[in-house]
Amino acid sequence: QKEVEQNSGPLSVPEGAIASLNCTYSDRGSQSFFWYRQYSGKSPELIMFIYSNGDKEDGRFTAQLNKASQYVSLLIRDSQPSDSATYLCAVNKGLNDYKLSFGAGTTVTVRA
Amino acid sequence: EPEVTQTPSHQVTQMGQEVILRCVPISNHLYFYWYRQILGQKVEFLVSFYNNEISEKSEIFDDQFSVERPDGSNFTLKIRSTKLEDSAMYFCASSGGILNEQFFGPGTRLTVL
């Protein structure tokens, strides 16, 4: 079982719509969860992080965490063509486990 | 806004040669990391560094790899004898705490011929 799994995509949404991205993780003890955006040929750019169950909103982005289901999601509201990128889910187990474990990413294309 | 910087942006080397990739983490951060991403694949953890020593390393980080913080600002990754399969983007990252968000540099594209 992969540590972090994401919908493979690609996900195509019309401009102005909501893009919904999903991620599951295997280690129940994982403590912090991150969403990164990666444009082609560029480095991961942090867009959201969440530590507690529930929702966290930042502008057009909402992260949702359900530790019981080992599930984290990202909603992008009012999607713009500039949101077209690959979105990476990353998980940190904590407890002296320092690394981020990344999913393979979901590619999102926003159609104008 | 403070950011992680990396040099060079692109390094081309011959198989068997040594390369050193350089990073300047965000100045008040305490945890430093190297990741790599082979073209078309996911980002993979290589090593983390805290308090002047390696805190964790992956199975990728074998004896050919080493890291160093030679002064108060730079953080380097050395590959002693490069292989073709070392060709990848190498990202440096830093964070202020163990569970804190990690900020990535722009990366060094390493091409081994």
Short mmCIF file of C-alpha atoms in Angstrom, two decimals:
data_model
loop_
_atom_site.label_atom_id
_atom_site.label_comp_id
_atom_site.label_asym_id
_atom_site.label_seq_id
_atom_site.Cartn_x
_atom_site.Cartn_y
_atom_site.Cartn_z
CA GLN A 1 0.00 0.00 0.00
CA LYS A 2 1.36 3.39 -0.98
CA GLU A 3 1.94 5.83 1.86
CA VAL A 4 0.07 8.64 0.12
CA GLU A 5 -2.37 8.10 -2.71
CA GLN A 6 -4.06 10.65 -4.90
CA ASN A 7 -6.53 10.58 -7.75
CA SER A 8 -4.34 10.16 -10.80
CA GLY A 9 -6.30 12.67 -12.87
CA PRO A 10 -6.08 14.56 -15.04
CA LEU A 11 -8.93 16.62 -13.72
CA SER A 12 -10.44 19.08 -16.15
CA VAL A 13 -12.80 21.77 -14.86
CA PRO A 14 -14.33 24.84 -16.51
CA GLU A 15 -13.27 28.27 -15.35
CA GLY A 16 -15.25 29.36 -12.32
CA ALA A 17 -16.08 25.82 -11.21
CA ILE A 18 -14.93 23.96 -8.10
CA ALA A 19 -12.04 21.54 -8.40
CA SER A 20 -12.04 18.76 -5.82
CA LEU A 21 -8.85 16.84 -5.09
CA ASN A 22 -8.58 13.81 -2.85
CA CYS A 23 -5.76 12.16 -0.95
CA THR A 24 -5.57 9.17 1.36
CA TYR A 25 -2.69 8.14 3.58
CA SER A 26 -1.76 4.84 5.14
CA ASP A 27 -0.18 5.77 8.50
CA ARG A 28 -2.92 6.45 11.02
CA GLY A 29 -0.47 8.31 13.26
CA SER A 30 0.30 10.99 10.66
CA GLN A 31 0.14 14.42 12.15
CA SER A 32 0.45 17.15 9.54
CA PHE A 33 -0.85 17.43 6.02
CA PHE A 34 0.11 19.72 3.20
CA TRP A 35 -1.02 20.64 -0.27
CA TYR A 36 1.57 21.86 -2.71
CA ARG A 37 1.08 23.20 -6.21
CA GLN A 38 3.69 22.37 -8.82
CA TYR A 39 3.82 24.00 -12.22
CA SER A 40 5.62 22.06 -14.92
CA GLY A 41 9.38 22.27 -14.44
CA LYS A 42 9.06 24.21 -11.20
CA SER A 43 9.37 23.39 -7.52
CA PRO A 44 6.51 22.55 -5.14
CA GLU A 45 4.82 25.66 -3.77
CA LEU A 46 2.98 25.37 -0.48
CA ILE A 47 -0.66 26.41 -0.70
CA MET A 48 -2.32 24.87 2.37
CA PHE A 49 -1.52 22.96 5.52
CA ILE A 50 -3.85 21.37 8.05
CA TYR A 51 -3.24 19.61 11.35
CA SER A 52 -6.69 19.14 12.87
CA ASN A 53 -9.84 17.39 11.76
CA GLY A 54 -12.27 19.62 9.92
CA ASP A 55 -12.03 22.35 7.37
CA LYS A 56 -9.50 25.10 6.89
CA GLU A 57 -10.13 27.89 4.43
CA ASP A 58 -7.64 30.27 2.83
CA GLY A 59 -9.01 32.43 0.07
CA ARG A 60 -10.32 30.21 -2.71
CA PHE A 61 -8.78 27.09 -1.17
CA THR A 62 -10.31 24.82 1.46
CA ALA A 63 -8.49 21.85 2.96
CA GLN A 64 -10.49 19.15 4.71
CA LEU A 65 -9.05 16.54 7.03
CA ASN A 66 -10.69 13.40 8.36
CA LYS A 67 -8.18 11.44 10.42
CA ALA A 68 -10.61 8.61 11.15
CA SER A 69 -10.93 7.97 7.42
CA GLN A 70 -7.27 8.86 6.76
CA TYR A 71 -8.44 11.28 4.13
CA VAL A 72 -7.49 14.81 3.20
CA SER A 73 -8.94 16.87 0.40
CA LEU A 74 -8.49 20.21 -1.30
CA LEU A 75 -11.24 22.28 -2.85
CA ILE A 76 -10.42 25.07 -5.25
CA ARG A 77 -13.36 27.43 -5.68
CA ASP A 78 -13.82 29.76 -8.65
CA SER A 79 -11.08 27.92 -10.55
CA GLN A 80 -8.90 30.08 -12.77
CA PRO A 81 -6.70 29.09 -15.72
CA SER A 82 -3.70 30.00 -13.54
CA ASP A 83 -4.74 27.15 -11.20
CA SER A 84 -3.79 24.67 -13.92
CA ALA A 85 -0.97 22.70 -12.31
CA THR A 86 -0.20 19.45 -10.54
CA TYR A 87 -1.34 19.38 -6.92
CA LEU A 88 0.73 17.32 -4.52
CA CYS A 89 -0.54 15.94 -1.25
CA ALA A 90 2.19 15.52 1.38
CA VAL A 91 2.07 13.96 4.81
CA ASN A 92 4.37 14.23 7.81
CA LYS A 93 4.17 11.48 10.39
CA GLY A 94 5.84 13.49 13.13
CA LEU A 95 7.19 11.55 16.12
CA ASN A 96 10.81 12.00 14.95
CA ASP A 97 9.88 11.18 11.38
CA TYR A 98 11.00 14.35 9.69
CA LYS A 99 10.25 13.74 6.06
CA LEU A 100 7.32 14.64 3.88
CA SER A 101 5.85 11.69 2.01
CA PHE A 102 4.36 12.85 -1.26
CA GLY A 103 1.62 11.49 -3.42
CA ALA A 104 2.12 11.24 -7.16
CA GLY A 105 -0.01 14.34 -7.71
CA THR A 106 -3.21 15.20 -9.51
CA THR A 107 -2.96 17.32 -12.64
CA VAL A 108 -5.67 19.95 -12.89
CA THR A 109 -6.56 21.75 -16.10
CA VAL A 110 -8.90 24.73 -15.91
CA ARG A 111 -10.62 25.36 -19.23
CA ALA A 112 -11.22 29.01 -20.10
CA GLU B 1 9.46 37.45 1.68
CA PRO B 2 12.27 35.07 2.66
CA GLU B 3 12.86 32.16 0.33
CA VAL B 4 15.09 29.16 -0.16
CA THR B 5 17.66 29.61 -2.92
CA GLN B 6 19.61 26.96 -4.81
CA THR B 7 22.58 26.97 -7.14
CA PRO B 8 23.22 26.06 -9.84
CA SER B 9 19.87 25.90 -11.57
CA HIS B 10 21.19 23.30 -14.00
CA GLN B 11 24.23 21.05 -13.68
CA VAL B 12 25.47 18.75 -16.42
CA THR B 13 28.12 16.22 -15.48
CA GLN B 14 29.75 13.06 -16.74
CA MET B 15 29.02 9.73 -15.09
CA GLY B 16 31.46 9.09 -12.27
CA GLN B 17 32.11 12.75 -11.54
CA GLU B 18 31.41 14.45 -8.23
CA VAL B 19 28.82 17.19 -7.98
CA ILE B 20 27.94 19.58 -5.20
CA LEU B 21 24.52 21.16 -5.09
CA ARG B 22 24.14 24.25 -2.95
CA CYS B 23 21.24 25.66 -1.00
CA VAL B 24 20.67 28.66 1.24
CA PRO B 25 17.72 27.88 3.53
CA ILE B 26 15.46 30.52 5.05
CA SER B 27 17.56 32.25 7.66
CA ASN B 28 15.67 31.45 10.88
CA HIS B 29 14.80 27.88 9.94
CA LEU B 30 16.31 24.98 11.84
CA TYR B 31 15.43 21.94 9.73
CA PHE B 32 16.86 21.35 6.29
CA TYR B 33 15.98 18.75 3.69
CA TRP B 34 16.91 17.43 0.30
CA TYR B 35 14.37 15.83 -2.02
CA ARG B 36 14.61 14.69 -5.57
CA GLN B 37 12.13 14.26 -8.39
CA ILE B 38 12.94 12.10 -11.37
CA LEU B 39 11.15 13.35 -14.48
CA GLY B 40 7.53 12.25 -14.43
CA GLN B 41 7.76 10.72 -10.97
CA LYS B 42 6.82 11.83 -7.49
CA VAL B 43 8.92 13.90 -5.12
CA GLU B 44 11.12 11.62 -2.99
CA PHE B 45 12.75 12.36 0.33
CA LEU B 46 16.52 11.99 0.53
CA VAL B 47 17.71 13.38 3.85
CA SER B 48 16.90 15.72 6.70
CA PHE B 49 19.40 17.68 8.76
CA TYR B 50 18.98 19.27 12.17
CA ASN B 51 21.41 20.56 14.76
CA ASN B 52 24.37 19.90 12.47
CA GLU B 53 23.67 16.25 11.92
CA ILE B 54 21.56 13.98 9.76
CA SER B 55 18.25 13.29 11.51
CA GLU B 56 16.79 10.94 8.94
CA LYS B 57 17.74 9.53 5.56
CA SER B 58 16.03 7.39 2.97
CA GLU B 59 17.33 4.24 1.32
CA ILE B 60 18.17 6.36 -1.71
CA PHE B 61 20.71 8.29 0.37
CA ASP B 62 23.53 5.74 0.19
CA ASP B 63 27.27 6.15 0.71
CA GLN B 64 27.57 8.15 -2.50
CA PHE B 65 25.61 10.99 -0.94
CA SER B 66 26.61 13.37 1.80
CA VAL B 67 25.34 16.61 3.23
CA GLU B 68 27.09 19.44 4.98
CA ARG B 69 26.38 22.80 6.49
CA PRO B 70 29.82 24.35 6.04
CA ASP B 71 28.86 27.74 7.46
CA GLY B 72 25.87 29.48 8.97
CA SER B 73 23.98 29.85 5.73
CA ASN B 74 24.81 27.18 3.15
CA PHE B 75 23.55 23.61 3.04
CA THR B 76 25.11 21.32 0.46
CA LEU B 77 24.41 17.94 -1.10
CA LYS B 78 27.37 16.09 -2.55
CA ILE B 79 27.16 13.12 -4.86
CA ARG B 80 30.59 11.52 -5.01
CA SER B 81 30.38 9.42 -8.16
CA THR B 82 27.32 10.24 -10.21
CA LYS B 83 25.32 7.60 -12.03
CA LEU B 84 22.96 7.98 -14.96
CA GLU B 85 20.04 7.30 -12.62
CA ASP B 86 20.97 10.29 -10.47
CA SER B 87 19.58 12.55 -13.20
CA ALA B 88 16.70 14.39 -11.55
CA MET B 89 15.54 17.67 -10.09
CA TYR B 90 16.99 18.13 -6.63
CA PHE B 91 15.05 20.34 -4.25
CA CYS B 92 16.27 21.80 -1.02
CA ALA B 93 13.67 22.67 1.62
CA SER B 94 13.68 24.19 5.06
CA SER B 95 11.25 24.51 7.94
CA GLY B 96 11.06 26.21 11.28
CA GLY B 97 9.92 23.14 13.17
CA ILE B 98 9.55 19.38 12.74
CA LEU B 99 5.84 19.52 11.96
CA ASN B 100 5.96 22.90 10.31
CA GLU B 101 5.45 23.55 6.66
CA GLN B 102 8.50 22.98 4.48
CA PHE B 103 9.41 25.61 1.91
CA PHE B 104 11.11 24.46 -1.24
CA GLY B 105 13.81 26.09 -3.28
CA PRO B 106 13.59 26.37 -7.07
CA GLY B 107 15.62 23.21 -7.59
CA THR B 108 18.75 22.11 -9.42
CA ARG B 109 18.28 20.05 -12.54
CA LEU B 110 21.08 17.47 -12.57
CA THR B 111 21.83 15.76 -15.86
CA VAL B 112 24.31 12.90 -15.81
CA LEU B 113 25.68 11.90 -19.22
#
